[in-house]
Every structure is written in C-alpha cells, then in structure tokens.
Amino acid sequence: MTTTSPALRASVIARYAAGSIGTGGFATLPGLVLAIYLTDTLGIAALGASIIIGVAKLWDVVIDPVIGGRSDRSLALTGSRRRFMVLGGLLLPVFFVLTFAANPDAGPLANSIWVLVAFMLAATGFSLFQVPYIALPAELVTDYDARTRLLSARVVVLTFAILLFGAGGPELVSAFAGMPGGGYLWMAIVAGVLLGIGMLIAATSAPREAITSPPRTSIASHYRDGLAALRGSRAFRMLLATFLLQALATGMMLAGAAYISKWVLQAGTSGTTFLFIALIAPALVCAPVWSLISRRTGKELAFGAASVLFGLAALSLVMLVWMPGPWLYAPVALAGAAYAGMQTLPMAMLPDVISHDAKTNGPGRAGIFGGVWTAGETTGMALGAVVLTLILALTGYQESVADVAVEQSANAITGIVLSFSIVPAIMIGLSLWTLGRYPLRRSDIDAATAASAIRTETASATRTDSEEPL
C-alpha cells in the first residue's frame, strides 16, 4: 500500500479533522445526557439505565472487529475506506434522533426497549464511520511528528465539538422543552444534522489506493485477526489498555456532570454548560501545547504528564462532599488542560503502532487495529456510565419521570461526588501502570521507517536489474 507524503495538504488535514465533529458529538452527548434522560425523564431505574447503556456498548465490542476486517477488505477491493465512512455518516443521525424520541407516557419497560434498540443501531452507524476513520492517519502520513500535527488538528476540532455539544446540548434541551416531543428530541435533531455533516466531510479525506484481490474472509476470521493483533503487538495492548482505563474515567465524569450540576451545585442545565466550558476551553488552548511538548519529550512521556495532571485534578474534586461550590471550576479547568493531551497523544501514538506493525508483520491490518481500538474506547466510555449508574443505584438514587420533583439522600449525593472524583482518579492511576509498559519510542518508529525504505529501494533495484537486457 502506498502512502502519501508527510507534507499533507491543508485541505486534507481540515477535511479529516472535520470528522471529529461527529465523533466528539456522539461521544459527548449520549455520555452526558443519556443516563439522566433515562432516569429523570423516562422514569427508568438507575440499574435499568446501566443495563441499557452496557448492553448497547457490548454490541460495539461485538461488531467493531468485524467492521475493521470488512473495512480492510473494502480498502483492498475498492482502493478506499470511504464507503464505510459515508454509510456511517448517513445512518448515525437517523438512529441518534430515534434514541431520544421515546414517549415518557409509554412506561419504563417499553421505553427501555425503544432506547436500547435505537441506541444500538446508532452505535452501529457510529462504528461504521469511526473504525475506518481511526485507521486513516497511518495511511495518510508516515512521519512520527507529522502524525502528531495531523492528530493535533483533529483534537482541536474534537475539543471544540465537545464544547459545542456538551455546553449546547443541555441548553437546547432547556430551550426546546415546550416543543412537541420535548427538548431531548429537538436537541437530537439539531445535533444529528451536525454529526452527519462532519462525518460526510471527513469521508472525502480517505485516500484512494491501488486495488488488490484479497482472499475471502469469514466473520470469525475478523475476531481471530483482532486477537492476533492484540497478541502480536505489546505496544497496541498497552496503549489500548491505557486508553480504555482513561475512557472509563472520563466517561464517568462526563455522565456525572449533569448529576453534579443538578444535585450538588443545584444549578440545573446552566451548571452543566459552565462545567463544560471550564473543561473544554482550556483543552482548546492546550492541544497544540501538548503537541509541542511531545516533540521535546516523546509522546509517551508527555502522555504520562497529562494523565498525572488529570488524575490529581479529579482527586481534588472529592472535596465537593463537604464543600460544594463554584470552586470546582478551577480543578475542572486543570483537568481540561490535561484532557487535551490525553486525547492528542494516544491518537498520535496509535498510527505509530499500526505503522510499526505493518513494517514488522506486513501491511493490511489497519482496519483490524481500528476496530479493536474503537471497541476498547467505546467499552471504556460505556463502562464509565455503567459504573456511575451502579454507584447511584447502590447509594439510593431516586429516579423520576419528567417534571416530577424528588429529593436525593445524602448517600446518593455522596455517590455522585465519588463517581466524579475518587473513582476516575483510581482509573487514571491504573492507566499510568499500563502506559509505563508501552515499548515504542521515536527511535523505534524512525528505525522501522528507514528499514522499510531500504527494503523498498532494494526491491526496486532488483526489479530494475532483472529487467535489463543481457
């Protein structure tokens, strides 16, 4: 497979980065509002909400390796991953809207089934886009630092999308509360349009390569290939484990933000908006900063520093149990500065892992890596919401139907705070252990790239010599 020059055109970088409007929006809104939509609008118990979110994300784990394998085969057959990305960009908005189209009067059981089916289909559309999207950087650029620049642009758009959807979503719910279908439905319609536009723009950045004739593959073979990718690459295992643990931590805090605003700060949707501004505004500024730091220290050391900073900021939020108040915006802003590095750097390290594997074991597995990565990422985010709702259930959180007032016990409030502070900090601590076992450094990537170039030149010279007349 041929690769483009590290000097990517600005238009390609911009189109690729636009995909993060879709990925950032879909990662943010369900994580932010789905749990509280289930418990406080549809009247579904916290334990039931955790089952719905968990089963839907378990479906991701099942389908992502298959989509990754099919994406690799589509690349070989058509020369591009674009087909899968377009399909995902068309399907996701439809099922995202349906997820928030449940009728509160239908009852908890009927609404549980409705949301579960719609959200599973929305997750399928997301995976159809996300899996090939994750694989693209390794095919767009080969240089170690150029990948960081490409992914930094993506993370800038990602953080902007998180701010846009995270701060704007709750405001849309409030603004459209009196509309037919309720505020959540109209929020989903507006957001769905934006998600689809970003994803379809990004699909145009997928390069077209030479067409080959791949062997036929079965669904089972994609799972075998996924396990083989995990077994064959220690770097991939450690990076994925780190990212999964951190996705669990950020998923818990994301899902917990609305509960913190409503029950700890007594601030409603406006408090959620300010929390997101405090988190994402520093991230927008700091994403390029982490890119610069990584050029001096290496990606893995910069990633570790960002993780430590985030963990300390999260740990300090436990003081909300005794001192609830607006002081929390300061550590949340510190976490936001760190969050930029926790997104930029592993995303820049993943193409290094894929490229190193291709140069070591042969090309053709980028989609498989992307599928397993997406499964791990979505599992982490889903487990964050699941663990949150389980803690709420254990601490006695009271669910409610829309517009019905309830009171929460002190234990329930404490559970909300712990889910937003100590538990995420523990996950970050565990992730530092796995990150410490990540083996690749800049010298490994550069050496593998140089060796590949030498092999290519040698093969080309051999072919040229053999073609000369005797």
Tab-separated table of C-alpha atoms in Angstrom:
chain	number	residue	atom	x	y	z
A	1	MET	CA	0.000	0.000	0.000
A	2	THR	CA	1.370	3.392	-0.896
A	3	THR	CA	1.364	6.289	1.490
A	4	THR	CA	1.242	9.985	0.931
A	5	SER	CA	3.938	12.472	1.688
A	6	PRO	CA	4.223	13.601	5.302
A	7	ALA	CA	3.619	17.135	3.965
A	8	LEU	CA	-0.158	16.760	3.842
A	9	ARG	CA	-2.216	19.390	2.119
A	10	ALA	CA	-4.071	21.707	4.478
A	11	SER	CA	-7.358	20.757	2.824
A	12	VAL	CA	-6.811	17.072	3.665
A	13	ILE	CA	-5.988	17.914	7.289
A	14	ALA	CA	-9.094	20.107	7.546
A	15	ARG	CA	-11.397	17.505	5.996
A	16	TYR	CA	-10.005	14.730	8.163
A	17	ALA	CA	-10.321	16.858	11.313
A	18	ALA	CA	-13.974	17.632	10.469
A	19	GLY	CA	-14.804	14.032	11.316
A	20	SER	CA	-14.254	14.865	14.977
A	21	ILE	CA	-17.432	16.931	14.872
A	22	GLY	CA	-19.193	13.591	14.510
A	23	THR	CA	-17.018	11.522	16.819
A	24	GLY	CA	-16.802	14.217	19.500
A	25	GLY	CA	-20.518	14.931	19.355
A	26	PHE	CA	-21.586	11.301	19.584
A	27	ALA	CA	-19.078	10.546	22.342
A	28	THR	CA	-20.226	13.595	24.313
A	29	LEU	CA	-23.997	13.849	24.118
A	30	PRO	CA	-25.016	10.264	24.966
A	31	GLY	CA	-22.385	10.190	27.696
A	32	LEU	CA	-23.638	13.487	29.078
A	33	VAL	CA	-27.420	13.247	28.810
A	34	LEU	CA	-28.458	9.655	28.111
A	35	ALA	CA	-28.225	8.409	31.696
A	36	ILE	CA	-30.103	11.362	33.165
A	37	TYR	CA	-32.609	11.204	30.270
A	38	LEU	CA	-33.331	7.586	31.203
A	39	THR	CA	-33.565	8.137	34.961
A	40	ASP	CA	-35.089	11.613	35.206
A	41	THR	CA	-37.279	11.845	32.072
A	42	LEU	CA	-38.350	8.281	31.243
A	43	GLY	CA	-38.511	7.089	34.858
A	44	ILE	CA	-36.166	4.143	34.319
A	45	ALA	CA	-34.342	2.956	37.446
A	46	ALA	CA	-30.591	3.639	37.638
A	47	LEU	CA	-29.852	-0.093	37.474
A	48	GLY	CA	-32.017	-0.415	34.361
A	49	ALA	CA	-30.232	2.562	32.798
A	50	SER	CA	-26.875	0.898	33.412
A	51	ILE	CA	-28.102	-2.287	31.716
A	52	ILE	CA	-29.343	-0.369	28.657
A	53	ILE	CA	-26.090	1.547	28.233
A	54	GLY	CA	-23.962	-1.508	28.963
A	55	VAL	CA	-25.753	-3.817	26.506
A	56	ALA	CA	-25.648	-1.197	23.749
A	57	LYS	CA	-21.922	-0.755	24.189
A	58	LEU	CA	-21.339	-4.501	24.470
A	59	TRP	CA	-22.806	-4.597	20.974
A	60	ASP	CA	-19.992	-2.249	19.942
A	61	VAL	CA	-17.430	-4.731	21.191
A	62	VAL	CA	-19.079	-7.444	19.096
A	63	ILE	CA	-19.311	-5.521	15.821
A	64	ASP	CA	-16.189	-3.328	15.807
A	65	PRO	CA	-13.662	-6.077	14.938
A	66	VAL	CA	-15.960	-7.248	12.135
A	67	ILE	CA	-16.274	-3.732	10.760
A	68	GLY	CA	-12.493	-3.366	10.996
A	69	GLY	CA	-11.902	-6.521	8.966
A	70	ARG	CA	-14.548	-5.580	6.397
A	71	SER	CA	-13.005	-2.121	6.156
A	72	ASP	CA	-9.611	-3.646	5.317
A	73	ARG	CA	-11.248	-5.837	2.674
A	74	SER	CA	-13.148	-2.855	1.243
A	75	LEU	CA	-9.867	-0.943	1.003
A	76	ALA	CA	-8.321	-3.788	-0.961
A	77	LEU	CA	-11.330	-4.168	-3.257
A	78	THR	CA	-12.183	-0.507	-3.892
A	79	GLY	CA	-8.978	1.334	-3.031
A	80	SER	CA	-10.597	3.360	-0.233
A	81	ARG	CA	-12.326	3.129	3.147
A	82	ARG	CA	-14.690	5.894	2.067
A	83	ARG	CA	-17.725	3.667	1.505
A	84	PHE	CA	-17.957	2.615	5.152
A	85	MET	CA	-17.485	6.167	6.405
A	86	VAL	CA	-20.270	7.529	4.192
A	87	LEU	CA	-22.658	4.791	5.292
A	88	GLY	CA	-21.972	5.568	8.952
A	89	GLY	CA	-22.418	9.286	8.350
A	90	LEU	CA	-25.856	8.667	6.854
A	91	LEU	CA	-27.145	6.146	9.401
A	92	LEU	CA	-25.952	7.643	12.688
A	93	PRO	CA	-28.069	10.837	12.641
A	94	VAL	CA	-31.294	8.898	11.986
A	95	PHE	CA	-30.900	6.474	14.872
A	96	PHE	CA	-29.456	9.133	17.164
A	97	VAL	CA	-32.698	11.093	16.811
A	98	LEU	CA	-34.772	7.953	17.412
A	99	THR	CA	-32.845	7.275	20.638
A	100	PHE	CA	-34.324	10.448	22.150
A	101	ALA	CA	-37.780	10.040	20.590
A	102	ALA	CA	-39.249	7.821	23.333
A	103	ASN	CA	-42.608	8.721	24.840
A	104	PRO	CA	-42.448	9.178	28.661
A	105	ASP	CA	-46.086	8.051	28.923
A	106	ALA	CA	-45.303	4.651	27.380
A	107	GLY	CA	-43.839	3.349	30.632
A	108	PRO	CA	-40.328	2.323	31.736
A	109	LEU	CA	-40.327	-1.143	30.089
A	110	ALA	CA	-41.454	-0.004	26.642
A	111	ASN	CA	-39.085	2.945	26.736
A	112	SER	CA	-36.197	0.745	27.841
A	113	ILE	CA	-36.688	-1.467	24.780
A	114	TRP	CA	-37.095	1.545	22.460
A	115	VAL	CA	-33.955	3.301	23.646
A	116	LEU	CA	-31.901	0.101	23.695
A	117	VAL	CA	-32.718	-0.811	20.080
A	118	ALA	CA	-32.333	2.740	18.754
A	119	PHE	CA	-29.068	3.323	20.602
A	120	MET	CA	-27.617	0.003	19.407
A	121	LEU	CA	-28.380	0.977	15.812
A	122	ALA	CA	-26.910	4.439	16.375
A	123	ALA	CA	-23.774	2.805	17.783
A	124	THR	CA	-23.580	0.616	14.674
A	125	GLY	CA	-23.688	3.696	12.441
A	126	PHE	CA	-21.006	5.331	14.553
A	127	SER	CA	-18.743	2.281	14.297
A	128	LEU	CA	-19.135	2.133	10.522
A	129	PHE	CA	-17.595	5.598	10.436
A	130	GLN	CA	-15.243	5.532	13.423
A	131	VAL	CA	-13.366	2.300	12.720
A	132	PRO	CA	-12.040	3.292	9.269
A	133	TYR	CA	-11.605	6.871	10.490
A	134	ILE	CA	-9.223	5.647	13.205
A	135	ALA	CA	-7.217	3.707	10.584
A	136	LEU	CA	-6.715	6.654	8.208
A	137	PRO	CA	-3.779	8.509	9.853
A	138	ALA	CA	-1.421	5.568	9.320
A	139	GLU	CA	-2.338	5.709	5.612
A	140	LEU	CA	-2.319	9.494	5.250
A	141	VAL	CA	1.154	10.202	6.662
A	142	THR	CA	4.293	8.248	7.608
A	143	ASP	CA	6.370	10.699	9.668
A	144	TYR	CA	6.426	10.465	13.502
A	145	ASP	CA	5.951	14.210	14.160
A	146	ALA	CA	3.698	14.791	11.148
A	147	ARG	CA	1.204	12.342	12.640
A	148	THR	CA	1.147	14.396	15.823
A	149	ARG	CA	0.408	17.524	13.791
A	150	LEU	CA	-2.408	15.750	11.935
A	151	LEU	CA	-3.919	14.390	15.126
A	152	SER	CA	-3.464	17.722	16.916
A	153	ALA	CA	-5.691	19.350	14.287
A	154	ARG	CA	-8.208	16.598	14.844
A	155	VAL	CA	-8.136	17.052	18.618
A	156	VAL	CA	-8.642	20.815	18.299
A	157	VAL	CA	-11.834	20.107	16.354
A	158	LEU	CA	-12.695	17.309	18.799
A	159	THR	CA	-12.429	19.585	21.813
A	160	PHE	CA	-14.430	22.266	20.002
A	161	ALA	CA	-17.092	19.646	19.245
A	162	ILE	CA	-17.168	18.512	22.877
A	163	LEU	CA	-17.617	22.138	23.933
A	164	LEU	CA	-20.282	22.747	21.288
A	165	PHE	CA	-22.311	19.633	22.053
A	166	GLY	CA	-21.539	19.424	25.758
A	167	ALA	CA	-22.407	23.027	26.521
A	168	GLY	CA	-25.011	23.465	23.789
A	169	GLY	CA	-26.842	20.159	24.231
A	170	PRO	CA	-28.307	20.858	27.681
A	171	GLU	CA	-29.163	24.402	26.576
A	172	LEU	CA	-31.065	23.017	23.583
A	173	VAL	CA	-32.945	20.640	25.885
A	174	SER	CA	-33.981	23.589	28.012
A	175	ALA	CA	-34.783	25.880	25.064
A	176	PHE	CA	-36.980	23.300	23.280
A	177	ALA	CA	-38.613	21.930	26.443
A	178	GLY	CA	-42.047	23.195	25.375
A	179	MET	CA	-41.866	21.853	21.806
A	180	PRO	CA	-43.798	18.740	20.667
A	181	GLY	CA	-41.740	15.684	21.576
A	182	GLY	CA	-39.793	17.516	24.274
A	183	GLY	CA	-36.396	19.172	24.487
A	184	TYR	CA	-34.343	15.994	24.184
A	185	LEU	CA	-35.870	15.128	20.795
A	186	TRP	CA	-35.148	18.557	19.295
A	187	MET	CA	-31.663	18.538	20.756
A	188	ALA	CA	-31.091	15.213	18.981
A	189	ILE	CA	-32.411	16.577	15.662
A	190	VAL	CA	-30.108	19.603	15.699
A	191	ALA	CA	-27.146	17.548	16.872
A	192	GLY	CA	-27.820	14.739	14.393
A	193	VAL	CA	-27.598	17.108	11.430
A	194	LEU	CA	-24.236	18.425	12.643
A	195	LEU	CA	-22.914	14.926	13.315
A	196	GLY	CA	-23.765	13.771	9.805
A	197	ILE	CA	-22.250	16.828	8.098
A	198	GLY	CA	-18.917	16.442	9.904
A	199	MET	CA	-18.683	12.729	9.173
A	200	LEU	CA	-19.524	13.063	5.480
A	201	ILE	CA	-16.920	15.808	5.040
A	202	ALA	CA	-14.280	13.593	6.681
A	203	ALA	CA	-15.138	10.718	4.332
A	204	THR	CA	-13.723	12.754	1.436
A	205	SER	CA	-10.258	12.687	3.063
A	206	ALA	CA	-9.940	8.904	2.708
A	207	PRO	CA	-7.143	8.242	0.172
A	208	ARG	CA	-7.596	6.017	-2.851
A	209	GLU	CA	-5.006	3.263	-3.171
A	210	ALA	CA	-4.201	0.533	-5.625
A	211	ILE	CA	-6.876	-2.176	-5.847
A	212	THR	CA	-5.864	-5.744	-4.979
A	213	SER	CA	-7.689	-9.069	-4.766
A	214	PRO	CA	-7.943	-10.031	-1.086
A	215	PRO	CA	-8.921	-13.549	-0.044
A	216	ARG	CA	-12.467	-14.123	1.138
A	217	THR	CA	-12.864	-13.835	4.878
A	218	SER	CA	-15.443	-15.007	7.396
A	219	ILE	CA	-16.842	-13.124	10.361
A	220	ALA	CA	-14.986	-15.475	12.694
A	221	SER	CA	-11.715	-14.629	10.963
A	222	HIS	CA	-12.113	-10.970	11.907
A	223	TYR	CA	-12.261	-11.886	15.588
A	224	ARG	CA	-9.214	-14.123	15.146
A	225	ASP	CA	-7.399	-11.282	13.425
A	226	GLY	CA	-8.341	-8.915	16.249
A	227	LEU	CA	-6.991	-11.313	18.863
A	228	ALA	CA	-3.874	-11.813	16.742
A	229	ALA	CA	-3.338	-8.043	16.631
A	230	LEU	CA	-3.555	-7.916	20.423
A	231	ARG	CA	-1.245	-10.897	20.897
A	232	GLY	CA	1.258	-9.768	18.277
A	233	SER	CA	1.724	-6.167	19.406
A	234	ARG	CA	2.612	-5.409	23.005
A	235	ALA	CA	2.603	-1.707	22.120
A	236	PHE	CA	-1.007	-1.976	20.975
A	237	ARG	CA	-2.075	-3.892	24.096
A	238	MET	CA	-0.553	-1.367	26.455
A	239	LEU	CA	-1.774	1.690	24.563
A	240	LEU	CA	-5.282	0.267	24.258
A	241	ALA	CA	-5.425	-0.680	27.949
A	242	THR	CA	-4.281	2.825	28.896
A	243	PHE	CA	-6.843	4.489	26.669
A	244	LEU	CA	-9.640	2.167	27.836
A	245	LEU	CA	-8.981	2.942	31.507
A	246	GLN	CA	-8.859	6.656	30.787
A	247	ALA	CA	-12.038	6.461	28.716
A	248	LEU	CA	-13.690	4.828	31.730
A	249	ALA	CA	-12.528	7.719	33.938
A	250	THR	CA	-13.604	10.460	31.545
A	251	GLY	CA	-16.846	8.594	30.780
A	252	MET	CA	-17.756	8.599	34.454
A	253	MET	CA	-17.055	12.308	34.787
A	254	LEU	CA	-18.908	13.075	31.571
A	255	ALA	CA	-22.019	11.182	32.663
A	256	GLY	CA	-21.740	12.578	36.166
A	257	ALA	CA	-21.559	16.250	35.131
A	258	ALA	CA	-25.328	16.627	34.788
A	259	TYR	CA	-25.873	14.993	38.204
A	260	ILE	CA	-23.228	17.229	39.806
A	261	SER	CA	-24.910	20.294	38.330
A	262	LYS	CA	-28.424	19.260	39.316
A	263	TRP	CA	-27.937	17.784	42.773
A	264	VAL	CA	-24.608	19.106	44.129
A	265	LEU	CA	-24.482	22.631	42.709
A	266	GLN	CA	-28.293	22.963	42.461
A	267	ALA	CA	-27.644	24.756	39.150
A	268	GLY	CA	-29.625	22.742	36.575
A	269	THR	CA	-28.659	22.802	32.899
A	270	SER	CA	-26.794	26.106	33.217
A	271	GLY	CA	-24.376	24.473	35.648
A	272	THR	CA	-23.703	21.668	33.172
A	273	THR	CA	-22.975	24.253	30.492
A	274	PHE	CA	-20.478	26.080	32.699
A	275	LEU	CA	-18.817	22.793	33.662
A	276	PHE	CA	-18.231	22.024	30.007
A	277	ILE	CA	-16.898	25.476	29.280
A	278	ALA	CA	-14.498	25.122	32.213
A	279	LEU	CA	-13.348	21.731	30.915
A	280	ILE	CA	-13.102	22.324	27.178
A	281	ALA	CA	-11.960	25.945	26.874
A	282	PRO	CA	-8.516	25.066	28.343
A	283	ALA	CA	-8.421	21.940	26.180
A	284	LEU	CA	-8.853	24.026	23.028
A	285	VAL	CA	-5.886	26.163	24.005
A	286	CYS	CA	-3.667	23.328	25.240
A	287	ALA	CA	-3.990	20.759	22.418
A	288	PRO	CA	-1.202	22.425	20.341
A	289	VAL	CA	0.863	22.863	23.523
A	290	TRP	CA	0.916	19.114	24.178
A	291	SER	CA	1.994	18.583	20.577
A	292	LEU	CA	4.980	20.893	21.140
A	293	ILE	CA	5.840	19.197	24.435
A	294	SER	CA	5.768	15.761	22.803
A	295	ARG	CA	8.326	16.824	20.197
A	296	ARG	CA	10.784	17.527	23.005
A	297	THR	CA	9.997	14.683	25.389
A	298	GLY	CA	8.449	11.993	23.192
A	299	LYS	CA	4.746	11.225	23.021
A	300	GLU	CA	4.683	8.663	25.813
A	301	LEU	CA	6.282	10.951	28.436
A	302	ALA	CA	4.022	13.855	27.517
A	303	PHE	CA	1.029	11.493	27.695
A	304	GLY	CA	2.081	10.410	31.183
A	305	ALA	CA	2.393	14.008	32.367
A	306	ALA	CA	-1.077	14.874	31.051
A	307	SER	CA	-2.525	11.801	32.785
A	308	VAL	CA	-0.982	12.655	36.154
A	309	LEU	CA	-2.316	16.220	35.910
A	310	PHE	CA	-5.824	14.970	35.102
A	311	GLY	CA	-5.786	12.418	37.928
A	312	LEU	CA	-4.753	14.994	40.543
A	313	ALA	CA	-7.442	17.412	39.362
A	314	ALA	CA	-10.104	14.697	39.568
A	315	LEU	CA	-8.957	13.600	43.015
A	316	SER	CA	-9.284	17.124	44.409
A	317	LEU	CA	-12.995	17.175	43.477
A	318	VAL	CA	-13.789	14.813	46.357
A	319	MET	CA	-13.946	17.951	48.498
A	320	LEU	CA	-17.384	18.557	46.972
A	321	VAL	CA	-18.739	16.151	49.596
A	322	TRP	CA	-18.003	18.727	52.312
A	323	MET	CA	-17.691	21.992	50.363
A	324	PRO	CA	-19.966	22.134	47.316
A	325	GLY	CA	-19.485	25.356	45.437
A	326	PRO	CA	-18.143	27.125	42.355
A	327	TRP	CA	-14.518	26.471	43.364
A	328	LEU	CA	-14.805	23.196	41.428
A	329	TYR	CA	-14.428	25.086	38.126
A	330	ALA	CA	-10.702	25.605	38.829
A	331	PRO	CA	-9.754	21.889	39.074
A	332	VAL	CA	-12.136	21.116	36.205
A	333	ALA	CA	-10.218	23.654	34.081
A	334	LEU	CA	-6.953	21.990	35.102
A	335	ALA	CA	-8.423	18.638	34.067
A	336	GLY	CA	-9.412	20.220	30.749
A	337	ALA	CA	-5.841	21.313	30.057
A	338	ALA	CA	-4.697	17.747	30.753
A	339	TYR	CA	-7.560	16.218	28.763
A	340	ALA	CA	-6.211	17.811	25.583
A	341	GLY	CA	-3.007	15.795	25.977
A	342	MET	CA	-4.908	12.638	26.890
A	343	GLN	CA	-6.714	12.876	23.553
A	344	THR	CA	-3.985	14.202	21.249
A	345	LEU	CA	-1.129	11.941	22.257
A	346	PRO	CA	-2.645	8.419	22.243
A	347	MET	CA	-4.344	9.221	18.947
A	348	ALA	CA	-0.942	10.205	17.562
A	349	MET	CA	0.657	7.071	19.042
A	350	LEU	CA	-1.886	4.672	17.507
A	351	PRO	CA	-0.751	5.300	13.885
A	352	ASP	CA	2.824	4.708	15.071
A	353	VAL	CA	1.723	1.330	16.437
A	354	ILE	CA	-0.129	0.455	13.226
A	355	SER	CA	2.775	1.562	11.037
A	356	HIS	CA	5.323	-0.304	13.160
A	357	ASP	CA	3.213	-3.454	12.949
A	358	ALA	CA	2.900	-3.088	9.164
A	359	LYS	CA	6.659	-2.748	8.775
A	360	THR	CA	7.263	-5.668	11.140
A	361	ASN	CA	4.498	-8.106	10.165
A	362	GLY	CA	3.279	-6.784	6.821
A	363	PRO	CA	0.516	-4.330	5.865
A	364	GLY	CA	-3.223	-4.879	5.663
A	365	ARG	CA	-4.321	-4.821	9.317
A	366	ALA	CA	-5.021	-1.114	9.908
A	367	GLY	CA	-8.775	-1.686	9.912
A	368	ILE	CA	-8.439	-4.556	12.375
A	369	PHE	CA	-6.432	-2.335	14.708
A	370	GLY	CA	-9.032	0.419	14.262
A	371	GLY	CA	-11.862	-1.995	15.046
A	372	VAL	CA	-10.285	-3.323	18.227
A	373	TRP	CA	-9.327	0.208	19.300
A	374	THR	CA	-12.868	1.513	18.770
A	375	ALA	CA	-14.269	-1.457	20.697
A	376	GLY	CA	-11.937	-0.677	23.584
A	377	GLU	CA	-12.641	3.051	23.515
A	378	THR	CA	-16.425	2.662	23.418
A	379	THR	CA	-16.246	-0.031	26.094
A	380	GLY	CA	-14.366	2.341	28.373
A	381	MET	CA	-16.808	5.198	27.803
A	382	ALA	CA	-19.791	2.882	28.285
A	383	LEU	CA	-18.356	1.344	31.428
A	384	GLY	CA	-17.937	4.867	32.790
A	385	ALA	CA	-21.676	5.485	32.506
A	386	VAL	CA	-22.438	1.958	33.732
A	387	VAL	CA	-20.225	2.282	36.815
A	388	LEU	CA	-21.768	5.687	37.531
A	389	THR	CA	-25.324	4.358	37.407
A	390	LEU	CA	-24.370	1.309	39.501
A	391	ILE	CA	-22.907	3.570	42.178
A	392	LEU	CA	-26.075	5.677	42.044
A	393	ALA	CA	-28.180	2.535	42.478
A	394	LEU	CA	-26.057	1.342	45.422
A	395	THR	CA	-26.242	4.721	47.159
A	396	GLY	CA	-30.028	5.012	46.824
A	397	TYR	CA	-30.503	7.430	43.935
A	398	GLN	CA	-34.200	8.065	43.219
A	399	GLU	CA	-35.286	8.056	39.579
A	400	SER	CA	-38.195	10.230	38.371
A	401	VAL	CA	-40.425	10.939	35.400
A	402	ALA	CA	-40.163	14.341	33.672
A	403	ASP	CA	-41.468	17.278	35.736
A	404	VAL	CA	-41.883	15.145	38.895
A	405	ALA	CA	-39.834	16.508	41.820
A	406	VAL	CA	-37.888	14.119	44.067
A	407	GLU	CA	-35.343	14.534	46.858
A	408	GLN	CA	-31.999	12.719	46.965
A	409	SER	CA	-30.480	11.378	50.177
A	410	ALA	CA	-27.066	12.393	51.491
A	411	ASN	CA	-25.748	8.967	50.499
A	412	ALA	CA	-26.919	9.497	46.911
A	413	ILE	CA	-25.218	12.906	46.766
A	414	THR	CA	-22.007	11.358	48.107
A	415	GLY	CA	-22.225	8.648	45.459
A	416	ILE	CA	-22.489	11.287	42.744
A	417	VAL	CA	-19.382	13.082	44.035
A	418	LEU	CA	-17.303	9.908	44.390
A	419	SER	CA	-18.219	8.959	40.821
A	420	PHE	CA	-16.919	12.343	39.715
A	421	SER	CA	-13.672	12.324	41.698
A	422	ILE	CA	-12.039	9.394	43.509
A	423	VAL	CA	-13.160	6.581	41.196
A	424	PRO	CA	-11.967	8.334	37.992
A	425	ALA	CA	-8.682	9.203	39.747
A	426	ILE	CA	-8.159	5.497	40.555
A	427	MET	CA	-8.714	4.605	36.895
A	428	ILE	CA	-6.126	7.187	35.850
A	429	GLY	CA	-3.668	5.713	38.339
A	430	LEU	CA	-4.120	2.241	36.854
A	431	SER	CA	-3.649	3.661	33.359
A	432	LEU	CA	-0.228	5.016	34.314
A	433	TRP	CA	0.934	1.463	35.048
A	434	THR	CA	-0.071	0.231	31.585
A	435	LEU	CA	1.387	3.329	29.917
A	436	GLY	CA	4.703	2.638	31.648
A	437	ARG	CA	4.833	-0.702	29.813
A	438	TYR	CA	4.343	0.863	26.357
A	439	PRO	CA	7.556	-0.075	24.495
A	440	LEU	CA	7.755	2.123	21.371
A	441	ARG	CA	9.890	5.254	21.220
A	442	ARG	CA	10.687	7.715	18.452
A	443	SER	CA	13.856	5.762	17.593
A	444	ASP	CA	11.826	2.567	17.061
A	445	ILE	CA	9.445	4.305	14.644
A	446	ASP	CA	12.249	6.030	12.744
A	447	ALA	CA	14.275	2.809	12.531
A	448	ALA	CA	11.302	0.820	11.229
A	449	THR	CA	10.545	3.520	8.654
A	450	ALA	CA	14.169	3.618	7.485
A	451	ALA	CA	14.333	-0.188	7.246
A	452	SER	CA	11.147	-0.248	5.203
A	453	ALA	CA	12.519	2.395	2.851
A	454	ILE	CA	15.729	0.404	2.372
A	455	ARG	CA	13.746	-2.764	1.608
A	456	THR	CA	11.632	-0.879	-0.908
A	457	GLU	CA	14.677	0.616	-2.633
A	458	THR	CA	16.429	-2.774	-2.694
A	459	ALA	CA	13.375	-4.468	-4.188
A	460	SER	CA	13.055	-1.712	-6.787
A	461	ALA	CA	16.729	-2.000	-7.728
A	462	THR	CA	16.448	-5.771	-8.002
A	463	ARG	CA	13.481	-5.480	-10.349
A	464	THR	CA	15.322	-2.902	-12.444
A	465	ASP	CA	18.413	-5.106	-12.730
A	466	SER	CA	16.347	-8.113	-13.730
A	467	GLU	CA	14.639	-6.144	-16.467
A	468	GLU	CA	17.918	-5.015	-18.132
A	469	PRO	CA	18.714	-6.876	-21.402
A	470	LEU	CA	21.547	-9.404	-21.311
